[in-house]
mmCIF file of C-alpha atoms in Angstrom:
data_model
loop_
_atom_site.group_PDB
_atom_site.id
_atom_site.type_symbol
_atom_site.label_atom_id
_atom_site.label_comp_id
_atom_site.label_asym_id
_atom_site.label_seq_id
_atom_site.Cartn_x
_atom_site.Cartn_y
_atom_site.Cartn_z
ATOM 1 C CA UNK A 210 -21.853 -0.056 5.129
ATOM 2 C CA UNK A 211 -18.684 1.241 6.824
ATOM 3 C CA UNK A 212 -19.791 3.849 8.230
ATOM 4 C CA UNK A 213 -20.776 3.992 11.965
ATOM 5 C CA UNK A 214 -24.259 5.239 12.241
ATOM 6 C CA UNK A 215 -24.841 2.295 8.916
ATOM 7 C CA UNK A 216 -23.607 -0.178 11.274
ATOM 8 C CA UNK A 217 -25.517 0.330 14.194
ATOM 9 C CA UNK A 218 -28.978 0.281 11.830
ATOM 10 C CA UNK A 219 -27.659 -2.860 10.301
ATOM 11 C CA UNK A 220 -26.878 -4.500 14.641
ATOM 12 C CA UNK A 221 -30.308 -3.381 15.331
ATOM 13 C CA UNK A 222 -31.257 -4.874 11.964
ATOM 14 C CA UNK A 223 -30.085 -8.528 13.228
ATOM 15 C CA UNK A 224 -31.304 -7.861 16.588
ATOM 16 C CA UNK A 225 -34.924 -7.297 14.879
ATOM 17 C CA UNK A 226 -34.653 -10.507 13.379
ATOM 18 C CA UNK A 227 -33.682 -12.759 16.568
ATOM 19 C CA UNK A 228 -36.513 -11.453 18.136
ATOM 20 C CA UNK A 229 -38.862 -11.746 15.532
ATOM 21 C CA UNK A 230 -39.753 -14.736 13.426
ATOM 22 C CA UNK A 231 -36.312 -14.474 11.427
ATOM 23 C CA UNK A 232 -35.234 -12.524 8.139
ATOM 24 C CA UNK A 233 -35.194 -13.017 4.328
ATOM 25 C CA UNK A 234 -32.022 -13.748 3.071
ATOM 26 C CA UNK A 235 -30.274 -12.023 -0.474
ATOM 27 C CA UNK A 236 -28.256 -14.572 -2.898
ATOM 28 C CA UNK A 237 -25.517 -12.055 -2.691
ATOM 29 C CA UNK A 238 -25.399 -12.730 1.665
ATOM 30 C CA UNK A 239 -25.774 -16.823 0.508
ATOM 31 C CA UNK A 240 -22.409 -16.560 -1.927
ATOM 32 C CA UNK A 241 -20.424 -14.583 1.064
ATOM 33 C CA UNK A 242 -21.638 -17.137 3.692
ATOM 34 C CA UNK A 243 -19.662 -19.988 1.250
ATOM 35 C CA UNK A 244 -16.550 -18.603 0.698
ATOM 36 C CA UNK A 245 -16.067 -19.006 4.427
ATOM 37 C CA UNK A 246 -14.567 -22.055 5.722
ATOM 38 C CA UNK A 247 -16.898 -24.696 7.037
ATOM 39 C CA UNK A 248 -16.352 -24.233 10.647
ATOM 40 C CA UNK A 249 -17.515 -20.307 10.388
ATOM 41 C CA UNK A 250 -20.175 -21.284 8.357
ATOM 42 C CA UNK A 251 -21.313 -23.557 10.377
ATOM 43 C CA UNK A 252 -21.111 -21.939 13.599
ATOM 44 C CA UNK A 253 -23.060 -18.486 11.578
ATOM 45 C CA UNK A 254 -25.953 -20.370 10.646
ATOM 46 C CA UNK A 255 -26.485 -22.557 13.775
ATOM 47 C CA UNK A 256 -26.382 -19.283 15.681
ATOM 48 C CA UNK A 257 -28.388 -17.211 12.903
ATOM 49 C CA UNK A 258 -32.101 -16.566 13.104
ATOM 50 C CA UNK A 259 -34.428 -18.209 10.906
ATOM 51 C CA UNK A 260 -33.850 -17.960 7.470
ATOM 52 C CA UNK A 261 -36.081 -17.510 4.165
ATOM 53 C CA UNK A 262 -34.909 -17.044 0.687
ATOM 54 C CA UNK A 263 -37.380 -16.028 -2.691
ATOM 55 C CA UNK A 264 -37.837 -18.519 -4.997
ATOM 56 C CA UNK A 265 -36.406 -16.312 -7.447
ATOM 57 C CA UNK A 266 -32.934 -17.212 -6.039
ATOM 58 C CA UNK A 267 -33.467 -20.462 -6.090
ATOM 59 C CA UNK A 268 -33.898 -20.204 -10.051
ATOM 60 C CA UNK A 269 -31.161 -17.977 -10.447
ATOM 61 C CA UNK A 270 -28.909 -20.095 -8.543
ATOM 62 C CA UNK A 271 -29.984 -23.145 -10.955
ATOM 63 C CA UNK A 272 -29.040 -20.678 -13.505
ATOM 64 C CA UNK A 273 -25.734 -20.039 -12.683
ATOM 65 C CA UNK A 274 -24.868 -23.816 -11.745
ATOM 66 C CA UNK A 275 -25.769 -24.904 -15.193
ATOM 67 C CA UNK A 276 -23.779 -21.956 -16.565
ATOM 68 C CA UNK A 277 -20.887 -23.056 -14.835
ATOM 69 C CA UNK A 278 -21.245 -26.642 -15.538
ATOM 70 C CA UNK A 279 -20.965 -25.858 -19.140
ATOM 71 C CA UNK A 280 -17.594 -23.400 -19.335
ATOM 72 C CA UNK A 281 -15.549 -24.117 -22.176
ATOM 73 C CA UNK A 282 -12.329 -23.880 -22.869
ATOM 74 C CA UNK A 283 -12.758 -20.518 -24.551
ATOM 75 C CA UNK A 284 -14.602 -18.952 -22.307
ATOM 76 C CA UNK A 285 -13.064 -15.604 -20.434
ATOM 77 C CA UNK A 286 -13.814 -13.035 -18.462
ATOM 78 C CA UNK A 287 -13.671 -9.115 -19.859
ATOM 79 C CA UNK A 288 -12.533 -6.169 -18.388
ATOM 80 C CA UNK A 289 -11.900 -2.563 -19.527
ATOM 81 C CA UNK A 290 -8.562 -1.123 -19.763
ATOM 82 C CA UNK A 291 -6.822 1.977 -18.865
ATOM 83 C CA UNK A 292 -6.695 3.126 -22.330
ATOM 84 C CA UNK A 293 -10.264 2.097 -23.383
ATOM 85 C CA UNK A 294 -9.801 -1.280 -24.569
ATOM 86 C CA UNK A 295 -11.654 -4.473 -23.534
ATOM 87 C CA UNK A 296 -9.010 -7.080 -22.183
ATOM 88 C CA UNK A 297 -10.727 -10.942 -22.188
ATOM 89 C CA UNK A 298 -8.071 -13.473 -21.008
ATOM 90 C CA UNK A 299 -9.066 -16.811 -21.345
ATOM 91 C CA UNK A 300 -10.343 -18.877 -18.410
ATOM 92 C CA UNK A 301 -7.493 -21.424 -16.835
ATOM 93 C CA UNK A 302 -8.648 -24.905 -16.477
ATOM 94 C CA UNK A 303 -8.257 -23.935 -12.751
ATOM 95 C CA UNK A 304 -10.386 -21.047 -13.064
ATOM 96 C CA UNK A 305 -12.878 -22.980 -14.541
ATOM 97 C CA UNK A 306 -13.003 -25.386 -11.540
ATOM 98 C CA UNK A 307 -12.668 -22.890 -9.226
ATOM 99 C CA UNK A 308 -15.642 -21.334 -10.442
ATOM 100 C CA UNK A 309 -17.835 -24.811 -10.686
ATOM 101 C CA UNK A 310 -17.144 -25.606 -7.286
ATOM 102 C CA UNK A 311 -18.167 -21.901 -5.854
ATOM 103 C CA UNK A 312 -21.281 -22.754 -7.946
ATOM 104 C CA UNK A 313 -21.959 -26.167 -6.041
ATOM 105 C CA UNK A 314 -21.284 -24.770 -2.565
ATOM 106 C CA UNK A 315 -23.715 -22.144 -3.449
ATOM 107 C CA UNK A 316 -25.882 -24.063 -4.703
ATOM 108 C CA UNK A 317 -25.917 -26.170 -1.590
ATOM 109 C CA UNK A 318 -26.177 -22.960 0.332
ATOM 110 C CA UNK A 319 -29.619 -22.091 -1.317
ATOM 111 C CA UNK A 320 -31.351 -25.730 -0.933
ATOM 112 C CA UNK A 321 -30.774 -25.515 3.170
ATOM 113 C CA UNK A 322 -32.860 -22.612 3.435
ATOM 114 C CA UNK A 323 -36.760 -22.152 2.957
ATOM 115 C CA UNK A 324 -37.416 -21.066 -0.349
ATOM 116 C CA UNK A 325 -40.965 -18.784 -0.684
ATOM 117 C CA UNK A 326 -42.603 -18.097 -4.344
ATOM 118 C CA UNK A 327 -42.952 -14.120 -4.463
ATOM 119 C CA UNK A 328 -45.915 -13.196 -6.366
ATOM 120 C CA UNK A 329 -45.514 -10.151 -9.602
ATOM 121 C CA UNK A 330 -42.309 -9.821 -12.431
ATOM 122 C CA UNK A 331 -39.025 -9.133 -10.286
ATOM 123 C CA UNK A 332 -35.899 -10.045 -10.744
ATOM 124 C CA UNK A 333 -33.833 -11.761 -7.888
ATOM 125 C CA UNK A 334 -32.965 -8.953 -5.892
ATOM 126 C CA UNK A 335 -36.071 -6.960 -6.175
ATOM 127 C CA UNK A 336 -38.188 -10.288 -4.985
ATOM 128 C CA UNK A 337 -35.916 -10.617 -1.998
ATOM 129 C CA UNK A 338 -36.956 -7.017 -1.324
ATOM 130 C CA UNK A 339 -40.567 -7.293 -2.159
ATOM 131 C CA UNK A 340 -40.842 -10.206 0.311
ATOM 132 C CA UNK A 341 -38.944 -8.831 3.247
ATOM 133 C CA UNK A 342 -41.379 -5.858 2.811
ATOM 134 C CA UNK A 343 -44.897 -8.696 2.620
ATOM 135 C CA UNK A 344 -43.623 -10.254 5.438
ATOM 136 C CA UNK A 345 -42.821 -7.433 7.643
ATOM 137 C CA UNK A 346 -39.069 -9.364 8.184
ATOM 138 C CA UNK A 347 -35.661 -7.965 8.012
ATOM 139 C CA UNK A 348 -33.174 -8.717 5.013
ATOM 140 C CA UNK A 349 -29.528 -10.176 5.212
ATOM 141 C CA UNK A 350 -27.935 -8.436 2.272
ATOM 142 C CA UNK A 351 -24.546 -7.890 1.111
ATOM 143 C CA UNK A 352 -25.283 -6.166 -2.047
ATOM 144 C CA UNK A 353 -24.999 -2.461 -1.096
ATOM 145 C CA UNK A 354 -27.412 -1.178 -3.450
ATOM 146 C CA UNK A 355 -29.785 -3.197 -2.969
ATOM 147 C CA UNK A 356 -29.964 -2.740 0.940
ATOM 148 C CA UNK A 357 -29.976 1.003 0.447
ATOM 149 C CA UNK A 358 -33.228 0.202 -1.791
ATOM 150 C CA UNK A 359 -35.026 -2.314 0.509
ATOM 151 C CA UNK A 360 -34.275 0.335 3.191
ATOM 152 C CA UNK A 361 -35.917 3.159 1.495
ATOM 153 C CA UNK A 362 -39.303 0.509 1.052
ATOM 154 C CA UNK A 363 -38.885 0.759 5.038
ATOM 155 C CA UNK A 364 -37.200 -2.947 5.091
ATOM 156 C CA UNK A 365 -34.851 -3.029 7.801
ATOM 157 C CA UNK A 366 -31.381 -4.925 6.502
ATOM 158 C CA UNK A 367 -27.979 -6.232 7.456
ATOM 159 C CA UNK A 368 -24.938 -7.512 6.177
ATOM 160 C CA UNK A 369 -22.839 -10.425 7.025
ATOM 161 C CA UNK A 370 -20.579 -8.365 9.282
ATOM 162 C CA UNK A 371 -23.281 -6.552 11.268
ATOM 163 C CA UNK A 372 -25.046 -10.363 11.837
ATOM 164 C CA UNK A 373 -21.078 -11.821 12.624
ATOM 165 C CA UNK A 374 -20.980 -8.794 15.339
ATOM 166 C CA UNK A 375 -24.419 -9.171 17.181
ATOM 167 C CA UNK A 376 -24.087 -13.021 16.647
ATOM 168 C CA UNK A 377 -20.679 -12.946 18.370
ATOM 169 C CA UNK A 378 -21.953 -10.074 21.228
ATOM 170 C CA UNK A 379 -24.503 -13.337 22.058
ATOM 171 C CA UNK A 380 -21.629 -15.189 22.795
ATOM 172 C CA UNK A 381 -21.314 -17.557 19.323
ATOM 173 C CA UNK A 382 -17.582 -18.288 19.165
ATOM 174 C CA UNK A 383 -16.762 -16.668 15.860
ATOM 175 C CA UNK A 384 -13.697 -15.303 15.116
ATOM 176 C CA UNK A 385 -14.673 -12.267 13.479
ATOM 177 C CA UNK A 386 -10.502 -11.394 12.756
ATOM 178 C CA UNK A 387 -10.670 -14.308 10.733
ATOM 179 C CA UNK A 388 -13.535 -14.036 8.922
ATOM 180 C CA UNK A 389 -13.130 -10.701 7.440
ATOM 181 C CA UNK A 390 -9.724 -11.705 6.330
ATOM 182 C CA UNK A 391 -10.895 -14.130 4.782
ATOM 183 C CA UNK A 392 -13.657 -12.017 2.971
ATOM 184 C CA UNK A 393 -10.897 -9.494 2.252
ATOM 185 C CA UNK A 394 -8.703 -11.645 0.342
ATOM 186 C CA UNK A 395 -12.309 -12.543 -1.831
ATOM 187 C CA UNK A 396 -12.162 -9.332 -3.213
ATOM 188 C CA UNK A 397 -14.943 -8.073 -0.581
ATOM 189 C CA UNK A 398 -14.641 -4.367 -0.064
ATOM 190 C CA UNK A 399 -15.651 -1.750 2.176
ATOM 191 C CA UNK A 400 -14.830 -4.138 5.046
ATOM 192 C CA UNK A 401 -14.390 -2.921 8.485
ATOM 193 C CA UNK A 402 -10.531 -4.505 8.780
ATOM 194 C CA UNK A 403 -7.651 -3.152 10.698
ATOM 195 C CA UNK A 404 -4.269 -2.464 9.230
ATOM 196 C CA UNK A 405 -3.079 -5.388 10.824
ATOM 197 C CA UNK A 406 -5.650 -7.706 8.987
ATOM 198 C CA UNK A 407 -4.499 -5.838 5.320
ATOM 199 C CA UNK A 408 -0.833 -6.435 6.361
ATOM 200 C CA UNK A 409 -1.630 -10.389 6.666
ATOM 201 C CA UNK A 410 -3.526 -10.744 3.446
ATOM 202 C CA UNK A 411 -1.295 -8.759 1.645
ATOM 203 C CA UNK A 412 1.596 -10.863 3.165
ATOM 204 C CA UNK A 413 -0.208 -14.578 2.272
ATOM 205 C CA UNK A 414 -0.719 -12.922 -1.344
ATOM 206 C CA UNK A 415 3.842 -12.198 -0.928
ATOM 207 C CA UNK A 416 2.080 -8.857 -1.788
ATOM 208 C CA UNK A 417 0.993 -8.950 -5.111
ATOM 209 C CA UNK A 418 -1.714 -6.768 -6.508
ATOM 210 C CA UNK A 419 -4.643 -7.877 -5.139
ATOM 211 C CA UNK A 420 -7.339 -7.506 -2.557
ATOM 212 C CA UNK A 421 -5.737 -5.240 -0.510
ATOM 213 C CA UNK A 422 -4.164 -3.313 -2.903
ATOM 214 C CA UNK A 423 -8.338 -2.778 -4.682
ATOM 215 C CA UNK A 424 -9.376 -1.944 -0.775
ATOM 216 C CA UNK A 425 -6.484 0.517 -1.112
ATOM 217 C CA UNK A 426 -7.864 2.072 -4.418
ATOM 218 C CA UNK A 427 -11.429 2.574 -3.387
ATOM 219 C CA UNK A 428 -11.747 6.516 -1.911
ATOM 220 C CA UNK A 429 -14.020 5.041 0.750
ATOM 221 C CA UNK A 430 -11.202 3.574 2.882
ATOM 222 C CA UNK A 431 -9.546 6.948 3.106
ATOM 223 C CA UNK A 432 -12.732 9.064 4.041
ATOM 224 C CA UNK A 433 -13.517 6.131 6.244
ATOM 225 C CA UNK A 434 -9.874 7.529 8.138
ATOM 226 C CA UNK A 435 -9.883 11.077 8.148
ATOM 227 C CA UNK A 436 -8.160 11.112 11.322
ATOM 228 C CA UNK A 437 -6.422 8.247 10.968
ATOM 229 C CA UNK A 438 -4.895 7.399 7.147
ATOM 230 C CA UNK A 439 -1.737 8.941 7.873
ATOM 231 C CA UNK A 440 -0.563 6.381 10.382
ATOM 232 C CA UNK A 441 -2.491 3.621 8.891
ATOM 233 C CA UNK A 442 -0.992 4.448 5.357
ATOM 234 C CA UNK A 443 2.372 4.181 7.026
ATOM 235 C CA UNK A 444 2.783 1.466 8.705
ATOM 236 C CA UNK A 445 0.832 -0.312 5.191
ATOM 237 C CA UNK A 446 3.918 1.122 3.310
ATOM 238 C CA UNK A 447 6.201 -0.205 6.370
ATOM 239 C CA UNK A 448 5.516 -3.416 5.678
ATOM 240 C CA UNK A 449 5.684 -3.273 1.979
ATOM 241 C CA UNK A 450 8.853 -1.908 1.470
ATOM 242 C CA UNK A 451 10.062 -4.759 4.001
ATOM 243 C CA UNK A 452 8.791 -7.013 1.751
ATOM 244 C CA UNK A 453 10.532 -5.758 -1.147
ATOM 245 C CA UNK A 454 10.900 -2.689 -3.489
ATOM 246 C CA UNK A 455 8.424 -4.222 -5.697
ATOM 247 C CA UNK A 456 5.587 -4.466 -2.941
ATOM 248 C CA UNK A 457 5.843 -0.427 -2.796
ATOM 249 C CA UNK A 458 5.962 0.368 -6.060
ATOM 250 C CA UNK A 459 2.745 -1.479 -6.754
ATOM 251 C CA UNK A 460 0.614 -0.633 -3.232
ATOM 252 C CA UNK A 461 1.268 3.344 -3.983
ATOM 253 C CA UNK A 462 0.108 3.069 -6.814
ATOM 254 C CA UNK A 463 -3.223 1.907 -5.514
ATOM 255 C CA UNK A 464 -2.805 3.789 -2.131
ATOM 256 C CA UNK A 465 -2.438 7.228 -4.858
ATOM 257 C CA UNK A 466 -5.996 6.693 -6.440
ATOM 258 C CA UNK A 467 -7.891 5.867 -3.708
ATOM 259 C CA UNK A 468 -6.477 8.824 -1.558
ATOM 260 C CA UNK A 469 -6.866 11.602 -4.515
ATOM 261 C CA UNK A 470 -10.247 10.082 -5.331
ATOM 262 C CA UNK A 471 -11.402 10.697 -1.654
ATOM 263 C CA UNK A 472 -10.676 14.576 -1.928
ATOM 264 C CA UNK A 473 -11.962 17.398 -4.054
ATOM 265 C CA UNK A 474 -10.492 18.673 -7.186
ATOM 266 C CA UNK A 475 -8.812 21.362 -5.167
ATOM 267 C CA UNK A 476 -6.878 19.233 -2.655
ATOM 268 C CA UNK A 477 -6.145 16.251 -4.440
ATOM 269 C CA UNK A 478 -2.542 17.495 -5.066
ATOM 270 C CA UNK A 479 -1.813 18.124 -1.399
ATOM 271 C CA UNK A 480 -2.998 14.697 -1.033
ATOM 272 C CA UNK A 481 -0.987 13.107 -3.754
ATOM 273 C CA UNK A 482 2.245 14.900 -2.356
ATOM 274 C CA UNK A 483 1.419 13.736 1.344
ATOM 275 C CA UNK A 484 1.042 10.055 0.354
ATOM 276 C CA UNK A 485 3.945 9.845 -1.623
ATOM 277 C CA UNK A 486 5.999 11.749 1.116
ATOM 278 C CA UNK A 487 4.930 9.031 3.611
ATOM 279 C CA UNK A 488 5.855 6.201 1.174
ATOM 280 C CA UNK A 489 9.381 7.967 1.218
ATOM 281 C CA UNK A 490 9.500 7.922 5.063
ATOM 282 C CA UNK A 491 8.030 4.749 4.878
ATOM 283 C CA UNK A 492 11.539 3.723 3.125
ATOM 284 C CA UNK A 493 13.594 6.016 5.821
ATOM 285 C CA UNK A 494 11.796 4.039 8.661
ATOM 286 C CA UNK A 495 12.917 0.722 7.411
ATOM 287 C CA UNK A 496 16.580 1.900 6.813
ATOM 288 C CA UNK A 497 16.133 0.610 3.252
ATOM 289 C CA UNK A 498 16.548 2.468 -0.020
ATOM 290 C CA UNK A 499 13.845 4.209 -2.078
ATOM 291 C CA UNK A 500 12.881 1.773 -5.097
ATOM 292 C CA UNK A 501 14.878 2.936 -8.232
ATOM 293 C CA UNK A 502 12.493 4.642 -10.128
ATOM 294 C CA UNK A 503 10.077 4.951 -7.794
ATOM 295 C CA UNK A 504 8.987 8.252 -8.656
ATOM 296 C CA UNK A 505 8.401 7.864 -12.150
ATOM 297 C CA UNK A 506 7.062 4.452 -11.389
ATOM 298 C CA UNK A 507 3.793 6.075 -9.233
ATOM 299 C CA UNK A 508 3.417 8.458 -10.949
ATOM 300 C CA UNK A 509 3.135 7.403 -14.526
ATOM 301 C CA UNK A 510 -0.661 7.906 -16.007
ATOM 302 C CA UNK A 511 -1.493 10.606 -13.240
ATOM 303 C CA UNK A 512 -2.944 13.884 -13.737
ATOM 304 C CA UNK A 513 0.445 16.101 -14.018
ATOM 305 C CA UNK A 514 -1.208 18.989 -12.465
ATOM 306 C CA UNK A 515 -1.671 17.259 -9.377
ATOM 307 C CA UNK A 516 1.745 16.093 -9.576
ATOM 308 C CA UNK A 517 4.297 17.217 -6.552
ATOM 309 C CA UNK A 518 7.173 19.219 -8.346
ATOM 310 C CA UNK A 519 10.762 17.755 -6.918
ATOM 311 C CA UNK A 520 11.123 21.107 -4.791
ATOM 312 C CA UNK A 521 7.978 20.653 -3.077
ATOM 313 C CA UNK A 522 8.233 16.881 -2.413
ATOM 314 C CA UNK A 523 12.161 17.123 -1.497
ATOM 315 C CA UNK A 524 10.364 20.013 1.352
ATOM 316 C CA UNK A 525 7.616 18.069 2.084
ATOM 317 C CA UNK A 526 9.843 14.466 2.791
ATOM 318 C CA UNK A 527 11.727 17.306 5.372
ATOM 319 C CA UNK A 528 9.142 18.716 7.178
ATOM 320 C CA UNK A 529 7.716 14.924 8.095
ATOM 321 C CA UNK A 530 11.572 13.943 9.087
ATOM 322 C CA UNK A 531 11.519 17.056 11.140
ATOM 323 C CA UNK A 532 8.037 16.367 12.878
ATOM 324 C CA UNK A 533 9.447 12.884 13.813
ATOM 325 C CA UNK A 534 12.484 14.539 15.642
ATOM 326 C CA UNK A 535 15.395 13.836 12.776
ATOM 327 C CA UNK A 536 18.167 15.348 13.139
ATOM 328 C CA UNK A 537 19.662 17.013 9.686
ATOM 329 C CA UNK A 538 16.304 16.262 8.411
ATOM 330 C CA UNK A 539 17.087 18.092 4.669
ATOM 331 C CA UNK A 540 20.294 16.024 4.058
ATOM 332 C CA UNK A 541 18.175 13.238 4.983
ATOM 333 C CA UNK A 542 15.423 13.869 2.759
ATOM 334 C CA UNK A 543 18.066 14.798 0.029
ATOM 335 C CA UNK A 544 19.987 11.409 0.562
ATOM 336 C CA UNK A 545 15.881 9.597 0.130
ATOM 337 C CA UNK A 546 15.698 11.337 -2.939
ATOM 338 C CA UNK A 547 19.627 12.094 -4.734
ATOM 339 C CA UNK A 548 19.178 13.692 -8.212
ATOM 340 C CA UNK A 549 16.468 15.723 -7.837
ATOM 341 C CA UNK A 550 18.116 19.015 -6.678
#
């Protein structure tokens, strides 16, 4: 829950459940809380409020342990393709232990924390819900649906970044910086993190595609920054073209579908052209060259009809060198992009 008004519900949320006799807690909130490091997890739930989990979770959690425990060899995860297929690489022996051991710690997680039998047929989340509701307490949730439903049952909820804020305003020493890098580089999304915190991940991964490059690709960062994505978008392709040609190729490409899929049909060209032209000045800032290729690199498998044409991006690249105060501003957008007059 990025969003402002979200975030103050979820503060007064946590608040709710200090003063009260604690809060439920969600499996999803329990697997977040252990891929912190120990210290922050420590420090979070010695400074947390009272917390209850459904028994439910508890199973589930067994569940999943034993699942993990008995990964074979063959075993892989799936994923759908660009083009409609189903890709399933095969699990690393790495992979394998990686996943075992986020199993365990999760596992230990769950058997710290009060577990309550929920009376009727639900399924995990729906029995954290239904007992958040019977026992008039908040929920800790990090599964956005599912808060959005428990808050529609009138359940007040949280997530782990609303409870690190109000925990910290108390005086907890948490460094809340660190913590949501650290949840950005697990793939956590929607995050309240500043450029600078993107920059660092993105850096420690010798930007790769990644976390920050998925944050990047969802349309809620950019509606998030109406006011702001330009310069935010900048100094993101700043960095990554000081990093290497590479590093901009690949972060456009993600920047380019979260930004069109934040705008309507109708302004998702001007969009696409305005991204791409600050990639471009992005390269013109750094005094470095524009990636060869770079053009047809972004903008293979896009919708041609939102598609600048070279006139209109060549303009576009001037009129940004101009704002800035270039001098000879078309020669310099002309020398960014040679060939395409």
């Amino acid at each position: 829950d990025p969003s402002p008004g979200l975030r103050s519900n979820g503060e007064r949320a946590v608040i709710t459940a200090f003063d009260g006799s604690g809060c439920v807690v969600d499996l999803s909130s329990l697997y977040l809380l252990s891929l912190l490091d120990e210290d922050d997890q420590l420090r979070l739930r010695s400074a947390a409020p009272p917390l209850v989990v459904a028994r439910a979770a508890v199973d589930d959690m067994v569940h999943t342990r034993d699942l993990m425990r008995t990964l074979a060899m063959a075993s892989y995860t799936a994923s759908l393709t660009s083009d409609g297929r189903i890709d399933r690489p095969t699990l690393s022996a790495g992979e394998a232990a990686l996943l075992r051991e986020r199993a365990n710690d999760l596992e230990r997680l769950v058997n710290s924390v009060q577990s309550i039998v929920v009376s009727g047929s639900f399924d995990t989340g729906s029995s954290a819900v239904e007992l958040a509701s019977s026992r008039a307490l908040p929920l800790w949730c990090d599964d956005t649906a599912l808060r959005q439903s428990a808050r529609g049952r009138g359940v007040p909820s949280f997530d782990i970044i609303d409870l690190v804020t109000v925990v910290r305003n108390r005086g907890a020493r948490l460094a809340d910086s660190g913590i949501r890098r650290r949840l950005l580089a697990e793939y956590v999304v929607d995050l309240p993190v500043t450029v600078s915190e993107m920059v660092r991940v993105a850096a420690e991964g010798a930007w790769k595609p990644g976390p920050v490059h998925t944050t990047l690709a969802r349309s809620e960062w950019w509606v998030l920054r109406s006011n702001t994505w330009s310069d935010d978008w900048c100094q993101i392709a700043r960095k990554a073209r000081r990093h290497s040609a590479e590093a901009l190729v690949s972060i456009t490409r993600a920047a380019l579908v979260g930004a069109v899929g934040a705008m309507s049909s109708g302004l998702a060209g001007q969009r696409f052209q305005a991204v791409l032209t600050l990639a471009l000045v992005a390269c013109f800032d750094e005094q470095l060259p524009v990636p060869v290729h770079f053009l047809a690199d972004v903008e293979a498998g896009a919708n041609p009809a939102i598609v600048p044409t070279a006139i209109f991006l060549l303009s576009s690249v001037a009129t940004e060198l101009r704002c800035r105060g270039v001098p000879d501003s078309d020669a310099e957008a002309i020398q960014l992009l040679p060939g395409l007059l």
